[in-house]
Coordinates of C-alpha atoms and ligand atoms in Angstrom, one line a residue:
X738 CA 136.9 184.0 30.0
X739 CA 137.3 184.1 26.3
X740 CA 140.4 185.9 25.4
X741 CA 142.0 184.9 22.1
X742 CA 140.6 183.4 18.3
X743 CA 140.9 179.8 17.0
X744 CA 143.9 178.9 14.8
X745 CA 146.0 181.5 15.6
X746 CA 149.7 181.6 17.2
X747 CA 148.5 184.2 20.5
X748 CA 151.7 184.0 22.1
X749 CA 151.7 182.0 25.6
X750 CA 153.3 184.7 27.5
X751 CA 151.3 187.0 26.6
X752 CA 148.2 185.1 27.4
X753 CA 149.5 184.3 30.7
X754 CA 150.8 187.5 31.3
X755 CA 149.0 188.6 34.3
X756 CA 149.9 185.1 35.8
X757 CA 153.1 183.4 35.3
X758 CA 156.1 183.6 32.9
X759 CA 156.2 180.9 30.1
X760 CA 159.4 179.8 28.7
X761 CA 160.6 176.7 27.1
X762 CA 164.2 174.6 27.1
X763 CA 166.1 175.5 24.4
X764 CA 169.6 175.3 22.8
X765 CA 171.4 176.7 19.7
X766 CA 170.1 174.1 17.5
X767 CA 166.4 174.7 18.4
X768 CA 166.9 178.7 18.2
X769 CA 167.9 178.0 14.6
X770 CA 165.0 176.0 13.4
X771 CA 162.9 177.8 16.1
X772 CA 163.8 181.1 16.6
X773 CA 160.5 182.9 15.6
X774 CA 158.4 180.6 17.2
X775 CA 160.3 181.1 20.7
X776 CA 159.8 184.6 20.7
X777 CA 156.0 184.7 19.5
X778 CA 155.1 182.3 22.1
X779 CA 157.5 182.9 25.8
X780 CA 159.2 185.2 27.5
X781 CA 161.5 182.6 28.9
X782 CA 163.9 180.2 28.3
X783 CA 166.2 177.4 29.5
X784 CA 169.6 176.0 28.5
X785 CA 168.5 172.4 27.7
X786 CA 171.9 170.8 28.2
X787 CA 174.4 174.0 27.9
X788 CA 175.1 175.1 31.3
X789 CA 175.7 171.9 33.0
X790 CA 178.4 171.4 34.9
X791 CA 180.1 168.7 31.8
X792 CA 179.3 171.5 29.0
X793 CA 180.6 174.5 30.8
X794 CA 183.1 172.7 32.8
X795 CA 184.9 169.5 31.2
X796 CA 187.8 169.8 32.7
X797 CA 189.6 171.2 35.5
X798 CA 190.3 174.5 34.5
X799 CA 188.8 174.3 31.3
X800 CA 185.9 176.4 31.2
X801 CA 183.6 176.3 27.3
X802 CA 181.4 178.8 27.5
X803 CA 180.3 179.2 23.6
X804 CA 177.2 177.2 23.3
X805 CA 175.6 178.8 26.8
X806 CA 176.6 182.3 25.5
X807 CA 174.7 181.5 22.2
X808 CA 171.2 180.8 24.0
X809 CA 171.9 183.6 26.5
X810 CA 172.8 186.5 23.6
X811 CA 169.3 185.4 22.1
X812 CA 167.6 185.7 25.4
X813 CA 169.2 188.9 25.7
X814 CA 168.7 190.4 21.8
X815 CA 164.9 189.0 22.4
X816 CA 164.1 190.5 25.9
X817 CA 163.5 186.8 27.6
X818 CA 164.3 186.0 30.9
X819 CA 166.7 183.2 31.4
X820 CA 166.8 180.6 34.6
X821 CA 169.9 178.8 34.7
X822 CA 170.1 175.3 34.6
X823 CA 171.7 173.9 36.7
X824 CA 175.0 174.0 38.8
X825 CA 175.0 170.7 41.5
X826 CA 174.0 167.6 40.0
X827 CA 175.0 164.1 40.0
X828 CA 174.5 163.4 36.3
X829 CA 176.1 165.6 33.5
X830 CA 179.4 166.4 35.6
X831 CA 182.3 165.0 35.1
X832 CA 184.0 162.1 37.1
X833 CA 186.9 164.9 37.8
X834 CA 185.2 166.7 40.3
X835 CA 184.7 164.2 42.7
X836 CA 188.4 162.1 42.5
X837 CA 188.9 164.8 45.7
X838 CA 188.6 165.5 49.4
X839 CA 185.9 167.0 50.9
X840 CA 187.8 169.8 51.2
X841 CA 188.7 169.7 48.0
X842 CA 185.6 169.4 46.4
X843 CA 184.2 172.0 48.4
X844 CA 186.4 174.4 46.8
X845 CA 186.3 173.4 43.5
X846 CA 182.4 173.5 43.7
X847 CA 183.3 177.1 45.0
X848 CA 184.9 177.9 41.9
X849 CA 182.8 176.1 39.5
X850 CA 179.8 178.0 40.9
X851 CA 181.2 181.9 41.6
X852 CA 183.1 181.6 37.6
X853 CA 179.6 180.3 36.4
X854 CA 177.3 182.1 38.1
X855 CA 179.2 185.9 37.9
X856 CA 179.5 185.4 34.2
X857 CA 176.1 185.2 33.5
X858 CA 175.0 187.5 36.5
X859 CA 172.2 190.1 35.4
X860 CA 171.7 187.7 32.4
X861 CA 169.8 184.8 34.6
X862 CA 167.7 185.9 36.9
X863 CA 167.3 182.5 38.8
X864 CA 169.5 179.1 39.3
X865 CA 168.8 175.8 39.7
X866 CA 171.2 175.5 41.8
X867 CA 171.0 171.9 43.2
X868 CA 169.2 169.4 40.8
X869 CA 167.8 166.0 42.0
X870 CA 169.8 165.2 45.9
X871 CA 166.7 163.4 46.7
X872 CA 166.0 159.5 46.9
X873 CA 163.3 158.2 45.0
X874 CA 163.2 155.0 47.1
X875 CA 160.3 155.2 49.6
X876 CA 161.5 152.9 51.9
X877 CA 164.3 155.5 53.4
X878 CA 163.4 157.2 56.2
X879 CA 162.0 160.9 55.5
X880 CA 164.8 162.1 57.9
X881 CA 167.2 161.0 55.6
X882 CA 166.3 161.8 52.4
X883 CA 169.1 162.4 50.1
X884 CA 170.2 160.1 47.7
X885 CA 173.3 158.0 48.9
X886 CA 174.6 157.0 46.2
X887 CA 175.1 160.4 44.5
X888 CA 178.8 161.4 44.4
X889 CA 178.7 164.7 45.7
X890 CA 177.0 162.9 49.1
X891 CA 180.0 160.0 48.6
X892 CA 182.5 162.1 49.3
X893 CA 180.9 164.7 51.7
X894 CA 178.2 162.6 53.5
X895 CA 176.2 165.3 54.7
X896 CA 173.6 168.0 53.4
X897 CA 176.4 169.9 53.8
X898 CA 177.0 170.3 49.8
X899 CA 173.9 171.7 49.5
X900 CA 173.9 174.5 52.0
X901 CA 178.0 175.3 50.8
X902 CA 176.2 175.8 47.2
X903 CA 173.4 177.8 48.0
X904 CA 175.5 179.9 50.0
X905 CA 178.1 179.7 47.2
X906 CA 175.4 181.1 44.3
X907 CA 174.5 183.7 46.6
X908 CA 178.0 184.9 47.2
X909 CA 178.4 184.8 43.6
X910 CA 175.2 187.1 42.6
X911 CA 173.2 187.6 45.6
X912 CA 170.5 189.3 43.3
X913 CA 169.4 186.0 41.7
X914 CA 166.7 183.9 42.9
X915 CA 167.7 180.5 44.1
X916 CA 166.0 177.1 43.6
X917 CA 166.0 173.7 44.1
X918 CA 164.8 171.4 41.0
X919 CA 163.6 167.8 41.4
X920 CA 161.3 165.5 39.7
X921 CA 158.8 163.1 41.1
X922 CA 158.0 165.9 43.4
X923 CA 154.1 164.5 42.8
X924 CA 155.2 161.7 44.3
X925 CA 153.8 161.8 48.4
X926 CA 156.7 159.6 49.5
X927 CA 159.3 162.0 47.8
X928 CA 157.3 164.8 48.4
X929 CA 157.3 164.3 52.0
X930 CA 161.2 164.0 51.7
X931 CA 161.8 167.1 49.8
X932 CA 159.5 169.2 52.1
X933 CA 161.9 167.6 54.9
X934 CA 165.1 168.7 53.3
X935 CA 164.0 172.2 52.3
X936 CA 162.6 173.5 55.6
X937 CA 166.3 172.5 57.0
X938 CA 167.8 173.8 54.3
X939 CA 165.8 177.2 54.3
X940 CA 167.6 177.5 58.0
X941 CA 170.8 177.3 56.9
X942 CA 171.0 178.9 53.3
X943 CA 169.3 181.5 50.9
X944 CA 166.4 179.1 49.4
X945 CA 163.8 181.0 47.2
X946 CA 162.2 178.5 45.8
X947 CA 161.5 174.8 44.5
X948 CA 161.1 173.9 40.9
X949 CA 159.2 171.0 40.1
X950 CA 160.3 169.4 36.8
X951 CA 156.6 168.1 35.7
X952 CA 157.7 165.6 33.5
X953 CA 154.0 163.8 33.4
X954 CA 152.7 160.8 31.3
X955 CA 148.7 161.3 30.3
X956 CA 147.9 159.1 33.4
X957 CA 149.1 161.4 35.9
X958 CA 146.7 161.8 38.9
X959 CA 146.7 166.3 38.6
X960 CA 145.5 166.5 41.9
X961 CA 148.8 165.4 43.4
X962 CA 149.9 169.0 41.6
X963 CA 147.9 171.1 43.6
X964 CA 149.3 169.0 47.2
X965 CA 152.7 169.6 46.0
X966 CA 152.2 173.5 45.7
X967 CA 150.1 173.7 49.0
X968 CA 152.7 171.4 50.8
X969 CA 156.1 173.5 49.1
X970 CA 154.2 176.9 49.3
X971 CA 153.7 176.7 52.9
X972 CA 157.6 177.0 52.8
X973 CA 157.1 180.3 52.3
X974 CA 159.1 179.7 48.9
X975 CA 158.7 180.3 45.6
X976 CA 157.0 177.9 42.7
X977 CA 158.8 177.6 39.2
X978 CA 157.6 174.8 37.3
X979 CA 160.7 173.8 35.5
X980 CA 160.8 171.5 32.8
X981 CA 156.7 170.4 31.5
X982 CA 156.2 167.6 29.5
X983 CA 153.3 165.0 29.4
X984 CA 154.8 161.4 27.7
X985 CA 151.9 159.6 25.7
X986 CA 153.7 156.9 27.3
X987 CA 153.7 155.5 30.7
X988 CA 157.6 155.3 31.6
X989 CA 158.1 151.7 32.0
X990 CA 155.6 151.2 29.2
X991 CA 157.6 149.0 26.5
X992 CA 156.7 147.6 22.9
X993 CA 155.0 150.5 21.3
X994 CA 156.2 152.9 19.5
X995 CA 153.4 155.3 17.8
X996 CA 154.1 156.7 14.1
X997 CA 151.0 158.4 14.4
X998 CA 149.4 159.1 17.8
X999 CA 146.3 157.4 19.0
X1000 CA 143.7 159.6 19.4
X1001 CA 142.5 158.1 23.1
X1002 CA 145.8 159.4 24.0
X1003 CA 146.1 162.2 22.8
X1004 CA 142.5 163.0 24.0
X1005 CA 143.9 162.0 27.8
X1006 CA 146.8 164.6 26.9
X1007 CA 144.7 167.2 25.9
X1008 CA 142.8 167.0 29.3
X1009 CA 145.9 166.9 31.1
X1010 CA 146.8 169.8 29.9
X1011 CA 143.8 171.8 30.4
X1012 CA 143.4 170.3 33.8
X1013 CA 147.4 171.3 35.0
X1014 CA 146.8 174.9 34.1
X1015 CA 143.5 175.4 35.7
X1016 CA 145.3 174.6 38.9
X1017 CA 148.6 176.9 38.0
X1018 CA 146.1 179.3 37.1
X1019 CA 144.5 179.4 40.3
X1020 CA 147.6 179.3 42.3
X1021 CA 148.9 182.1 40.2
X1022 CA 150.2 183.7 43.7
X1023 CA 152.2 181.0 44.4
X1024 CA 153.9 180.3 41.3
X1025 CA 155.5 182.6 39.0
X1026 CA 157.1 180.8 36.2
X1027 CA 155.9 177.8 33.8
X1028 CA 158.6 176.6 31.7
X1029 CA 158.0 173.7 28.9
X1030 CA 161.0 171.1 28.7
X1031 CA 161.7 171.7 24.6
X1032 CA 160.0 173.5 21.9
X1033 CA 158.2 171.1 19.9
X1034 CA 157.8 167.5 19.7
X1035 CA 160.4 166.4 17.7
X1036 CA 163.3 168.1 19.5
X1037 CA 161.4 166.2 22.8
X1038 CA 164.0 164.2 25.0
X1039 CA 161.4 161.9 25.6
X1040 CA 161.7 161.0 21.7
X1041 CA 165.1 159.0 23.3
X1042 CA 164.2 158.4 26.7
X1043 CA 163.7 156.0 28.8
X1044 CA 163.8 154.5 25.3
X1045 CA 163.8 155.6 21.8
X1046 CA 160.3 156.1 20.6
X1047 CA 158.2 158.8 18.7
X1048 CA 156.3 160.6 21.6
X1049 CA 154.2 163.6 21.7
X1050 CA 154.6 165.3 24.9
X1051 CA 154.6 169.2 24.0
X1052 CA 152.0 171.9 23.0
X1053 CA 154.1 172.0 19.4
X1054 CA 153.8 169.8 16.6
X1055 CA 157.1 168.6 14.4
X1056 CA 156.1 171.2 12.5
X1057 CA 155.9 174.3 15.1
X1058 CA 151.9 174.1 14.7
X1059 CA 149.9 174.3 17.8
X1060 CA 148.1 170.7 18.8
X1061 CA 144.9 170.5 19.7
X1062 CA 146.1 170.7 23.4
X1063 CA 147.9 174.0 22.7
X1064 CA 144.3 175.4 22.3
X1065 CA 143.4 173.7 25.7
X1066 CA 146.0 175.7 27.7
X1067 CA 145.2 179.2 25.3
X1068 CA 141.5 179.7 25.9
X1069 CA 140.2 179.2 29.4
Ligands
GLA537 C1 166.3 166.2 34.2 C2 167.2 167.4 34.2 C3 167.1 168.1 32.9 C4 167.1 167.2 31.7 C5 166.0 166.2 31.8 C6 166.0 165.3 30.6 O1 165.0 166.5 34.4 O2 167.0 168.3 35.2 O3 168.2 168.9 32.8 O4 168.4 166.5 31.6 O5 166.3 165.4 33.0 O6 166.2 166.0 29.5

């Protein structure tokens, strides 16, 4: 099905519109420089870094709202939808909240999440609401598959915390849709673990869906997409995915850096592309939101992580042009 010309900016969303939403990561940097492209091209948007825990929430009883309230007025003024991003997580949280009890915590998480959540109620439809409590180490049992070492399972050793904030968000704005976000989720060894944890925690708290992150390199195997949704789906949950990128770089790939991209590469990420959204196409009835994790490839995180390099992983150029693999994920 042809449905859109060559060269020309035909807006994501609306392409996509009898499918999924598309939004992109953003922040009040990127709305400057990138304000018109946002709203010719998604109807969606994520706080990059804004609503963490550490940028909302520094200190106890400290609350700094100004930068979230900046992305969330231009949602707003623009008629996008917002997820939130993201209220339990072990990184990006300060070492405050978890010099406590269990008790303790507990309630503080309590606060943290009803002050958070009820101020931006009927603003963000959905929450991440626990990010990345899963172990990436496949030699854990699937039975016990939360990370250890995280502090929020330090001090209450149990998938307690995760139940007490789902049930927490809910309290706070039971109209939202709740998810939990991970990465790796491609991964069979940590998808067999998350699929463990969610059907538990489905029993015990209001679940309504799983983001997967999708942060791919150009040698991702796209058939281990398509597993993940079947295996998640059959949940009976929800499918965002939350936070696309494809690296030009394998991640423990070290001593190049491209200026200029290689064309090989960039050929492998054009494929990629075109091959991840003929399977989110086809399992449009299981997912209902795509979101991109940054605007263009400069403003990438991947530009700094897990080193600094110049990557490529977006459908936008430095420049806000559409790549080649734009085009790819445009016309089908
Ligand atoms: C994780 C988090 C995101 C973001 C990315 C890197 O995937 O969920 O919030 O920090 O890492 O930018």
């Amino acid at each position: 099905m042809e449905n859109c010309g060559t060269n020309k900016l035909m807006g994501l969303a609306n392409i996509y519109k009898d499918y999924f939403d598309v939004g992109a990561a953003i922040n009040p940097r990127v709305i400057e420089s990138g304000g018109e492209l946002i709203k010719a091209e998604f109807n969606s948007v994520t706080c990059e870094n804004e609503m963490k825990f550490a940028s909302v929430h520094p200190k106890e009883g400290e609350y700094t709202f100004e930068q979230a309230d900046k992305v969330a007025d231009f949602a707003l003024a623009n008629n996008l939808k917002m997820r939130g991003h993201t209220l339990v997580w072990h990184n990006q949280t300060g070492d405050w909240l978890f010099d406590a009890d269990k008790e303790t915590l507990y309630s503080r998480m309590r606060e943290h999440i009803t002050t958070v959540v009820k101020r931006y109620a009927g603003k963000v439809y959905c929450w991440d609401v626990v990010n990345e409590a899963v172990s990436d180490k496949e030699e854990e049992p699937v039975d016990r598959p939360l990370r250890e070492d995280s502090p929020y399972f330090a001090v209450t050793g149990s998938m307690d915390y995760l139940i007490k904030a789902f049930t927490y968000a809910y309290e706070a704005d039971p109209k939202a849709r709740l998810f939990y976000n991970d990465y790796n989720t491609e991964n069979p060894a940590k998808r067999e673990k998350i699929r463990f944890l969610l059907k538990e925690l489905k029993e015990r708290a209001p679940v309504h869906g799983i983001g997967l992150q999708a942060h791919y390199d150009i040698y991702f195997d796209a058939e281990e997409l398509q597993k993940s949704i079947d295996v998640f789906s059959a949940l009976g949950i929800d499918i965002h995915i939350t936070e696309l990128d494809v690296s030009i770089y394998k991640h423990d790939e070290r001593g190049v850096d491209f200026a200029v991209p290689p064309d090989d590469r960039m050929a492998m990420q054009d494929e990629l592309y075109d091959k991840i959204f003929t399977i989110l196409r086809k399992n449009k009835d299981k997912i209902s939101s795509v979101t991109f994790w940054g605007l263009n490839d400069g403003v990438s995180w991947l530009n700094g992580f897990p080193v600094k390099r110049k990557n490529y992983p977006l459908l936008f150029d430095r420049d806000g042009k559409p790549k080649a693999a734009y085009e790819r994920v445009a016309k089908f």
